[in-house]
Amino acid sequence: MPEMHFTVRWPDGTEQTCYSPSLVVREHLTAGQRYPLPEFLQRTHTALSIASERVRAKYGFACSRAMDQWAEIESQAERHSGSPQAEVTVVHLDPA
């Protein structure tokens, strides 16, 4: 199953490289695009959930690494949730 990494820039300028066990992230995020924080969270959660389920379909178990990645994204997002104008930029989408 093809893996990928994607790099995001949080509203405070920090960058985070994230993991997905599937290329499905490319269907939900676009490199160079800025997303309002709630939309970014929705898109990322959907993509990582689909990716985890693809692993389940192929190997018989969900991808814990994808769900761990989601937890990290959620944790980072909490730091910016007080700003209604917060946006996240997708810097790169790179197949592993």
Short mmCIF file of the N, C-alpha and C atoms (twelve columns), coordinates in Angstrom:
data_MODEL
# 
_entry.id   MODEL 
# 
loop_
_atom_site.group_PDB 
_atom_site.id 
_atom_site.type_symbol 
_atom_site.label_atom_id 
_atom_site.label_alt_id 
_atom_site.label_comp_id 
_atom_site.label_asym_id 
_atom_site.label_seq_id 
_atom_site.Cartn_x 
_atom_site.Cartn_y 
_atom_site.Cartn_z 
_atom_site.pdbx_PDB_model_num 
ATOM 1   N N  . MET A 1  0.847   -1.168 0.000  1 
ATOM 2   C CA . MET A 1  0.000   0.000  0.000  1 
ATOM 3   C C  . MET A 1  0.898   1.238  0.000  1 
ATOM 4   N N  . PRO A 2  0.677   2.164  -0.945 1 
ATOM 5   C CA . PRO A 2  1.547   3.342  -1.001 1 
ATOM 6   C C  . PRO A 2  1.292   4.299  0.165  1 
ATOM 7   N N  . GLU A 3  2.352   4.666  0.838  1 
ATOM 8   C CA . GLU A 3  2.279   5.622  1.946  1 
ATOM 9   C C  . GLU A 3  2.571   7.017  1.404  1 
ATOM 10  N N  . MET A 4  2.282   8.007  2.214  1 
ATOM 11  C CA . MET A 4  2.669   9.359  1.849  1 
ATOM 12  C C  . MET A 4  2.882   10.197 3.092  1 
ATOM 13  N N  . HIS A 5  3.623   11.269 2.906  1 
ATOM 14  C CA . HIS A 5  3.811   12.267 3.942  1 
ATOM 15  C C  . HIS A 5  3.258   13.580 3.406  1 
ATOM 16  N N  . PHE A 6  2.740   14.377 4.291  1 
ATOM 17  C CA . PHE A 6  2.285   15.703 3.903  1 
ATOM 18  C C  . PHE A 6  2.715   16.688 4.983  1 
ATOM 19  N N  . THR A 7  3.141   17.849 4.534  1 
ATOM 20  C CA . THR A 7  3.634   18.866 5.453  1 
ATOM 21  C C  . THR A 7  2.627   19.995 5.514  1 
ATOM 22  N N  . VAL A 8  2.309   20.414 6.736  1 
ATOM 23  C CA . VAL A 8  1.375   21.513 6.935  1 
ATOM 24  C C  . VAL A 8  2.053   22.625 7.723  1 
ATOM 25  N N  . ARG A 9  1.599   23.845 7.493  1 
ATOM 26  C CA . ARG A 9  2.075   25.002 8.252  1 
ATOM 27  C C  . ARG A 9  0.903   25.506 9.081  1 
ATOM 28  N N  . TRP A 10 1.117   25.500 10.388 1 
ATOM 29  C CA . TRP A 10 0.092   25.943 11.333 1 
ATOM 30  C C  . TRP A 10 0.041   27.463 11.371 1 
ATOM 31  N N  . PRO A 11 -1.016  28.038 11.923 1 
ATOM 32  C CA . PRO A 11 -1.151  29.501 11.945 1 
ATOM 33  C C  . PRO A 11 0.021   30.244 12.598 1 
ATOM 34  N N  . ASP A 12 0.735   29.594 13.504 1 
ATOM 35  C CA . ASP A 12 1.876   30.250 14.162 1 
ATOM 36  C C  . ASP A 12 3.168   30.121 13.351 1 
ATOM 37  N N  . GLY A 13 3.082   29.516 12.163 1 
ATOM 38  C CA . GLY A 13 4.244   29.388 11.282 1 
ATOM 39  C C  . GLY A 13 5.024   28.097 11.437 1 
ATOM 40  N N  . THR A 14 4.727   27.309 12.462 1 
ATOM 41  C CA . THR A 14 5.430   26.041 12.620 1 
ATOM 42  C C  . THR A 14 4.949   25.059 11.560 1 
ATOM 43  N N  . GLU A 15 5.853   24.194 11.138 1 
ATOM 44  C CA . GLU A 15 5.509   23.174 10.150 1 
ATOM 45  C C  . GLU A 15 5.555   21.806 10.799 1 
ATOM 46  N N  . GLN A 16 4.684   20.938 10.321 1 
ATOM 47  C CA . GLN A 16 4.593   19.569 10.822 1 
ATOM 48  C C  . GLN A 16 4.495   18.632 9.633  1 
ATOM 49  N N  . THR A 17 5.326   17.600 9.631  1 
ATOM 50  C CA . THR A 17 5.231   16.561 8.610  1 
ATOM 51  C C  . THR A 17 4.364   15.450 9.159  1 
ATOM 52  N N  . CYS A 18 3.358   15.087 8.392  1 
ATOM 53  C CA . CYS A 18 2.359   14.111 8.814  1 
ATOM 54  C C  . CYS A 18 2.438   12.872 7.927  1 
ATOM 55  N N  . TYR A 19 1.854   11.789 8.403  1 
ATOM 56  C CA . TYR A 19 1.914   10.491 7.738  1 
ATOM 57  C C  . TYR A 19 0.519   10.009 7.378  1 
ATOM 58  N N  . SER A 20 0.417   9.362  6.236  1 
ATOM 59  C CA . SER A 20 -0.796  8.640  5.854  1 
ATOM 60  C C  . SER A 20 -0.388  7.313  5.215  1 
ATOM 61  N N  . PRO A 21 -1.081  6.223  5.561  1 
ATOM 62  C CA . PRO A 21 -0.764  4.930  4.945  1 
ATOM 63  C C  . PRO A 21 -1.342  4.786  3.534  1 
ATOM 64  N N  . SER A 22 -1.957  5.843  3.026  1 
ATOM 65  C CA . SER A 22 -2.603  5.784  1.713  1 
ATOM 66  C C  . SER A 22 -2.464  7.135  1.020  1 
ATOM 67  N N  . LEU A 23 -2.522  7.119  -0.285 1 
ATOM 68  C CA . LEU A 23 -2.466  8.348  -1.068 1 
ATOM 69  C C  . LEU A 23 -3.794  9.099  -1.069 1 
ATOM 70  N N  . VAL A 24 -4.790  8.600  -0.368 1 
ATOM 71  C CA . VAL A 24 -6.116  9.212  -0.350 1 
ATOM 72  C C  . VAL A 24 -6.087  10.663 0.113  1 
ATOM 73  N N  . VAL A 25 -5.064  11.051 0.835  1 
ATOM 74  C CA . VAL A 25 -4.948  12.433 1.306  1 
ATOM 75  C C  . VAL A 25 -4.984  13.400 0.121  1 
ATOM 76  N N  . ARG A 26 -4.441  12.977 -1.017 1 
ATOM 77  C CA . ARG A 26 -4.433  13.838 -2.208 1 
ATOM 78  C C  . ARG A 26 -5.838  14.158 -2.708 1 
ATOM 79  N N  . GLU A 27 -6.814  13.345 -2.321 1 
ATOM 80  C CA . GLU A 27 -8.203  13.608 -2.712 1 
ATOM 81  C C  . GLU A 27 -8.869  14.624 -1.783 1 
ATOM 82  N N  . HIS A 28 -8.231  14.931 -0.671 1 
ATOM 83  C CA . HIS A 28 -8.848  15.796 0.331  1 
ATOM 84  C C  . HIS A 28 -8.065  17.074 0.614  1 
ATOM 85  N N  . LEU A 29 -6.770  17.087 0.288  1 
ATOM 86  C CA . LEU A 29 -5.931  18.259 0.515  1 
ATOM 87  C C  . LEU A 29 -5.159  18.581 -0.761 1 
ATOM 88  N N  . THR A 30 -4.862  19.854 -0.944 1 
ATOM 89  C CA . THR A 30 -4.124  20.312 -2.112 1 
ATOM 90  C C  . THR A 30 -2.893  21.083 -1.654 1 
ATOM 91  N N  . ALA A 31 -1.744  20.732 -2.197 1 
ATOM 92  C CA . ALA A 31 -0.510  21.450 -1.858 1 
ATOM 93  C C  . ALA A 31 -0.648  22.917 -2.237 1 
ATOM 94  N N  . GLY A 32 -0.211  23.790 -1.331 1 
ATOM 95  C CA . GLY A 32 -0.286  25.220 -1.559 1 
ATOM 96  C C  . GLY A 32 -1.594  25.849 -1.107 1 
ATOM 97  N N  . GLN A 33 -2.570  25.039 -0.807 1 
ATOM 98  C CA . GLN A 33 -3.895  25.534 -0.405 1 
ATOM 99  C C  . GLN A 33 -3.916  25.885 1.082  1 
ATOM 100 N N  . ARG A 34 -4.610  26.963 1.407  1 
ATOM 101 C CA . ARG A 34 -4.847  27.348 2.805  1 
ATOM 102 C C  . ARG A 34 -6.289  26.981 3.144  1 
ATOM 103 N N  . TYR A 35 -6.457  26.364 4.301  1 
ATOM 104 C CA . TYR A 35 -7.783  25.944 4.748  1 
ATOM 105 C C  . TYR A 35 -8.096  26.564 6.100  1 
ATOM 106 N N  . PRO A 36 -9.318  27.049 6.285  1 
ATOM 107 C CA . PRO A 36 -9.717  27.433 7.636  1 
ATOM 108 C C  . PRO A 36 -9.544  26.218 8.552  1 
ATOM 109 N N  . LEU A 37 -9.133  26.453 9.781  1 
ATOM 110 C CA . LEU A 37 -8.827  25.361 10.701 1 
ATOM 111 C C  . LEU A 37 -9.924  24.299 10.771 1 
ATOM 112 N N  . PRO A 38 -11.207 24.656 10.945 1 
ATOM 113 C CA . PRO A 38 -12.238 23.610 11.024 1 
ATOM 114 C C  . PRO A 38 -12.328 22.758 9.745  1 
ATOM 115 N N  . GLU A 39 -12.170 23.403 8.592  1 
ATOM 116 C CA . GLU A 39 -12.215 22.659 7.330  1 
ATOM 117 C C  . GLU A 39 -11.011 21.731 7.202  1 
ATOM 118 N N  . PHE A 40 -9.831  22.239 7.570  1 
ATOM 119 C CA . PHE A 40 -8.632  21.399 7.533  1 
ATOM 120 C C  . PHE A 40 -8.822  20.163 8.419  1 
ATOM 121 N N  . LEU A 41 -9.351  20.358 9.614  1 
ATOM 122 C CA . LEU A 41 -9.563  19.224 10.519 1 
ATOM 123 C C  . LEU A 41 -10.540 18.224 9.925  1 
ATOM 124 N N  . GLN A 42 -11.613 18.705 9.355  1 
ATOM 125 C CA . GLN A 42 -12.607 17.803 8.759  1 
ATOM 126 C C  . GLN A 42 -11.995 17.017 7.604  1 
ATOM 127 N N  . ARG A 43 -11.286 17.700 6.720  1 
ATOM 128 C CA . ARG A 43 -10.682 17.041 5.565  1 
ATOM 129 C C  . ARG A 43 -9.630  16.016 5.996  1 
ATOM 130 N N  . THR A 44 -8.798  16.405 6.948  1 
ATOM 131 C CA . THR A 44 -7.734  15.511 7.407  1 
ATOM 132 C C  . THR A 44 -8.307  14.302 8.133  1 
ATOM 133 N N  . HIS A 45 -9.306  14.517 8.967  1 
ATOM 134 C CA . HIS A 45 -9.926  13.393 9.678  1 
ATOM 135 C C  . HIS A 45 -10.545 12.411 8.696  1 
ATOM 136 N N  . THR A 46 -11.250 12.941 7.704  1 
ATOM 137 C CA . THR A 46 -11.854 12.082 6.684  1 
ATOM 138 C C  . THR A 46 -10.787 11.279 5.950  1 
ATOM 139 N N  . ALA A 47 -9.727  11.955 5.506  1 
ATOM 140 C CA . ALA A 47 -8.675  11.280 4.736  1 
ATOM 141 C C  . ALA A 47 -7.980  10.203 5.559  1 
ATOM 142 N N  . LEU A 48 -7.616  10.516 6.792  1 
ATOM 143 C CA . LEU A 48 -6.909  9.531  7.625  1 
ATOM 144 C C  . LEU A 48 -7.818  8.378  8.031  1 
ATOM 145 N N  . SER A 49 -9.098  8.640  8.202  1 
ATOM 146 C CA . SER A 49 -10.042 7.556  8.505  1 
ATOM 147 C C  . SER A 49 -10.183 6.610  7.320  1 
ATOM 148 N N  . ILE A 50 -10.300 7.184  6.126  1 
ATOM 149 C CA . ILE A 50 -10.383 6.347  4.915  1 
ATOM 150 C C  . ILE A 50 -9.087  5.553  4.760  1 
ATOM 151 N N  . ALA A 51 -7.962  6.196  4.958  1 
ATOM 152 C CA . ALA A 51 -6.672  5.514  4.834  1 
ATOM 153 C C  . ALA A 51 -6.578  4.344  5.812  1 
ATOM 154 N N  . SER A 52 -6.988  4.566  7.041  1 
ATOM 155 C CA . SER A 52 -6.951  3.507  8.049  1 
ATOM 156 C C  . SER A 52 -7.870  2.345  7.657  1 
ATOM 157 N N  . GLU A 53 -9.026  2.673  7.117  1 
ATOM 158 C CA . GLU A 53 -9.956  1.618  6.693  1 
ATOM 159 C C  . GLU A 53 -9.427  0.850  5.480  1 
ATOM 160 N N  . ARG A 54 -8.678  1.510  4.621  1 
ATOM 161 C CA . ARG A 54 -8.055  0.798  3.495  1 
ATOM 162 C C  . ARG A 54 -7.042  -0.220 4.010  1 
ATOM 163 N N  . VAL A 55 -6.319  0.150  5.050  1 
ATOM 164 C CA . VAL A 55 -5.388  -0.798 5.670  1 
ATOM 165 C C  . VAL A 55 -6.182  -1.971 6.249  1 
ATOM 166 N N  . ARG A 56 -7.298  -1.672 6.918  1 
ATOM 167 C CA . ARG A 56 -8.124  -2.738 7.485  1 
ATOM 168 C C  . ARG A 56 -8.610  -3.697 6.395  1 
ATOM 169 N N  . ALA A 57 -9.049  -3.134 5.280  1 
ATOM 170 C CA . ALA A 57 -9.549  -3.968 4.182  1 
ATOM 171 C C  . ALA A 57 -8.450  -4.870 3.616  1 
ATOM 172 N N  . LYS A 58 -7.236  -4.368 3.579  1 
ATOM 173 C CA . LYS A 58 -6.141  -5.140 2.997  1 
ATOM 174 C C  . LYS A 58 -5.496  -6.109 3.982  1 
ATOM 175 N N  . TYR A 59 -5.332  -5.671 5.245  1 
ATOM 176 C CA . TYR A 59 -4.564  -6.468 6.201  1 
ATOM 177 C C  . TYR A 59 -5.377  -7.020 7.372  1 
ATOM 178 N N  . GLY A 60 -6.623  -6.587 7.488  1 
ATOM 179 C CA . GLY A 60 -7.478  -7.115 8.555  1 
ATOM 180 C C  . GLY A 60 -7.432  -6.337 9.860  1 
ATOM 181 N N  . PHE A 61 -6.708  -5.217 9.885  1 
ATOM 182 C CA . PHE A 61 -6.667  -4.377 11.088 1 
ATOM 183 C C  . PHE A 61 -6.488  -2.927 10.654 1 
ATOM 184 N N  . ALA A 62 -7.041  -2.019 11.448 1 
ATOM 185 C CA . ALA A 62 -6.933  -0.596 11.148 1 
ATOM 186 C C  . ALA A 62 -5.495  -0.126 11.349 1 
ATOM 187 N N  . CYS A 63 -5.169  1.002  10.780 1 
ATOM 188 C CA . CYS A 63 -3.825  1.554  10.902 1 
ATOM 189 C C  . CYS A 63 -3.749  2.460  12.125 1 
ATOM 190 N N  . SER A 64 -3.112  1.970  13.158 1 
ATOM 191 C CA . SER A 64 -2.984  2.767  14.385 1 
ATOM 192 C C  . SER A 64 -2.104  3.984  14.154 1 
ATOM 193 N N  . ARG A 65 -1.171  3.882  13.251 1 
ATOM 194 C CA . ARG A 65 -0.293  5.029  12.979 1 
ATOM 195 C C  . ARG A 65 -1.090  6.192  12.379 1 
ATOM 196 N N  . ALA A 66 -2.071  5.884  11.533 1 
ATOM 197 C CA . ALA A 66 -2.919  6.943  10.965 1 
ATOM 198 C C  . ALA A 66 -3.744  7.603  12.060 1 
ATOM 199 N N  . MET A 67 -4.259  6.809  12.984 1 
ATOM 200 C CA . MET A 67 -5.063  7.369  14.058 1 
ATOM 201 C C  . MET A 67 -4.189  8.130  15.066 1 
ATOM 202 N N  . ASP A 68 -2.953  7.681  15.258 1 
ATOM 203 C CA . ASP A 68 -2.013  8.439  16.085 1 
ATOM 204 C C  . ASP A 68 -1.704  9.790  15.434 1 
ATOM 205 N N  . GLN A 69 -1.562  9.771  14.111 1 
ATOM 206 C CA . GLN A 69 -1.305  11.014 13.390 1 
ATOM 207 C C  . GLN A 69 -2.484  11.961 13.558 1 
ATOM 208 N N  . TRP A 70 -3.699  11.424 13.460 1 
ATOM 209 C CA . TRP A 70 -4.886  12.262 13.653 1 
ATOM 210 C C  . TRP A 70 -4.871  12.886 15.053 1 
ATOM 211 N N  . ALA A 71 -4.516  12.123 16.057 1 
ATOM 212 C CA . ALA A 71 -4.470  12.641 17.429 1 
ATOM 213 C C  . ALA A 71 -3.448  13.780 17.539 1 
ATOM 214 N N  . GLU A 72 -2.307  13.651 16.865 1 
ATOM 215 C CA . GLU A 72 -1.302  14.717 16.884 1 
ATOM 216 C C  . GLU A 72 -1.827  15.978 16.206 1 
ATOM 217 N N  . ILE A 73 -2.515  15.806 15.083 1 
ATOM 218 C CA . ILE A 73 -3.087  16.953 14.367 1 
ATOM 219 C C  . ILE A 73 -4.133  17.636 15.244 1 
ATOM 220 N N  . GLU A 74 -4.971  16.849 15.855 1 
ATOM 221 C CA . GLU A 74 -6.008  17.392 16.731 1 
ATOM 222 C C  . GLU A 74 -5.387  18.178 17.894 1 
ATOM 223 N N  . SER A 75 -4.323  17.643 18.452 1 
ATOM 224 C CA . SER A 75 -3.638  18.299 19.561 1 
ATOM 225 C C  . SER A 75 -3.042  19.634 19.117 1 
ATOM 226 N N  . GLN A 76 -2.406  19.651 17.961 1 
ATOM 227 C CA . GLN A 76 -1.851  20.900 17.427 1 
ATOM 228 C C  . GLN A 76 -2.962  21.914 17.164 1 
ATOM 229 N N  . ALA A 77 -4.064  21.454 16.643 1 
ATOM 230 C CA . ALA A 77 -5.175  22.340 16.297 1 
ATOM 231 C C  . ALA A 77 -5.757  23.017 17.536 1 
ATOM 232 N N  . GLU A 78 -5.761  22.320 18.649 1 
ATOM 233 C CA . GLU A 78 -6.297  22.890 19.881 1 
ATOM 234 C C  . GLU A 78 -5.558  24.162 20.268 1 
ATOM 235 N N  . ARG A 79 -4.279  24.231 19.964 1 
ATOM 236 C CA . ARG A 79 -3.485  25.415 20.290 1 
ATOM 237 C C  . ARG A 79 -3.957  26.650 19.531 1 
ATOM 238 N N  . HIS A 80 -4.638  26.447 18.408 1 
ATOM 239 C CA . HIS A 80 -5.057  27.551 17.546 1 
ATOM 240 C C  . HIS A 80 -6.565  27.733 17.504 1 
ATOM 241 N N  . SER A 81 -7.292  26.950 18.270 1 
ATOM 242 C CA . SER A 81 -8.751  26.960 18.185 1 
ATOM 243 C C  . SER A 81 -9.370  28.267 18.676 1 
ATOM 244 N N  . GLY A 82 -8.651  29.066 19.432 1 
ATOM 245 C CA . GLY A 82 -9.189  30.326 19.932 1 
ATOM 246 C C  . GLY A 82 -9.193  31.442 18.903 1 
ATOM 247 N N  . SER A 83 -8.555  31.225 17.781 1 
ATOM 248 C CA . SER A 83 -8.479  32.239 16.738 1 
ATOM 249 C C  . SER A 83 -9.442  31.904 15.604 1 
ATOM 250 N N  . PRO A 84 -10.520 32.678 15.457 1 
ATOM 251 C CA . PRO A 84 -11.521 32.358 14.427 1 
ATOM 252 C C  . PRO A 84 -10.988 32.468 13.002 1 
ATOM 253 N N  . GLN A 85 -9.890  33.196 12.809 1 
ATOM 254 C CA . GLN A 85 -9.315  33.354 11.468 1 
ATOM 255 C C  . GLN A 85 -8.194  32.367 11.178 1 
ATOM 256 N N  . ALA A 86 -7.957  31.421 12.079 1 
ATOM 257 C CA . ALA A 86 -6.836  30.487 11.930 1 
ATOM 258 C C  . ALA A 86 -6.969  29.679 10.644 1 
ATOM 259 N N  . GLU A 87 -5.861  29.624 9.911  1 
ATOM 260 C CA . GLU A 87 -5.795  28.830 8.691  1 
ATOM 261 C C  . GLU A 87 -4.566  27.927 8.731  1 
ATOM 262 N N  . VAL A 88 -4.683  26.800 8.061  1 
ATOM 263 C CA . VAL A 88 -3.582  25.847 7.936  1 
ATOM 264 C C  . VAL A 88 -3.244  25.751 6.455  1 
ATOM 265 N N  . THR A 89 -1.957  25.824 6.156  1 
ATOM 266 C CA . THR A 89 -1.501  25.724 4.776  1 
ATOM 267 C C  . THR A 89 -0.895  24.349 4.538  1 
ATOM 268 N N  . VAL A 90 -1.289  23.717 3.448  1 
ATOM 269 C CA . VAL A 90 -0.677  22.441 3.066  1 
ATOM 270 C C  . VAL A 90 0.548   22.795 2.223  1 
ATOM 271 N N  . VAL A 91 1.724   22.500 2.746  1 
ATOM 272 C CA . VAL A 91 2.977   22.883 2.090  1 
ATOM 273 C C  . VAL A 91 3.355   21.876 1.012  1 
ATOM 274 N N  . HIS A 92 3.361   20.577 1.375  1 
ATOM 275 C CA . HIS A 92 3.779   19.507 0.449  1 
ATOM 276 C C  . HIS A 92 2.882   18.293 0.620  1 
ATOM 277 N N  . LEU A 93 2.700   17.566 -0.463 1 
ATOM 278 C CA . LEU A 93 2.119   16.223 -0.457 1 
ATOM 279 C C  . LEU A 93 3.126   15.344 -1.160 1 
ATOM 280 N N  . ASP A 94 3.772   14.455 -0.399 1 
ATOM 281 C CA . ASP A 94 4.858   13.654 -0.961 1 
ATOM 282 C C  . ASP A 94 4.622   12.168 -0.769 1 
ATOM 283 N N  . PRO A 95 4.551   11.395 -1.857 1 
ATOM 284 C CA . PRO A 95 4.522   9.941  -1.671 1 
ATOM 285 C C  . PRO A 95 5.806   9.494  -0.984 1 
ATOM 286 N N  . ALA A 96 5.700   8.529  -0.104 1 
ATOM 287 C CA . ALA A 96 6.879   8.050  0.658  1 
ATOM 288 C C  . ALA A 96 7.777   7.222  -0.235 1 
# 
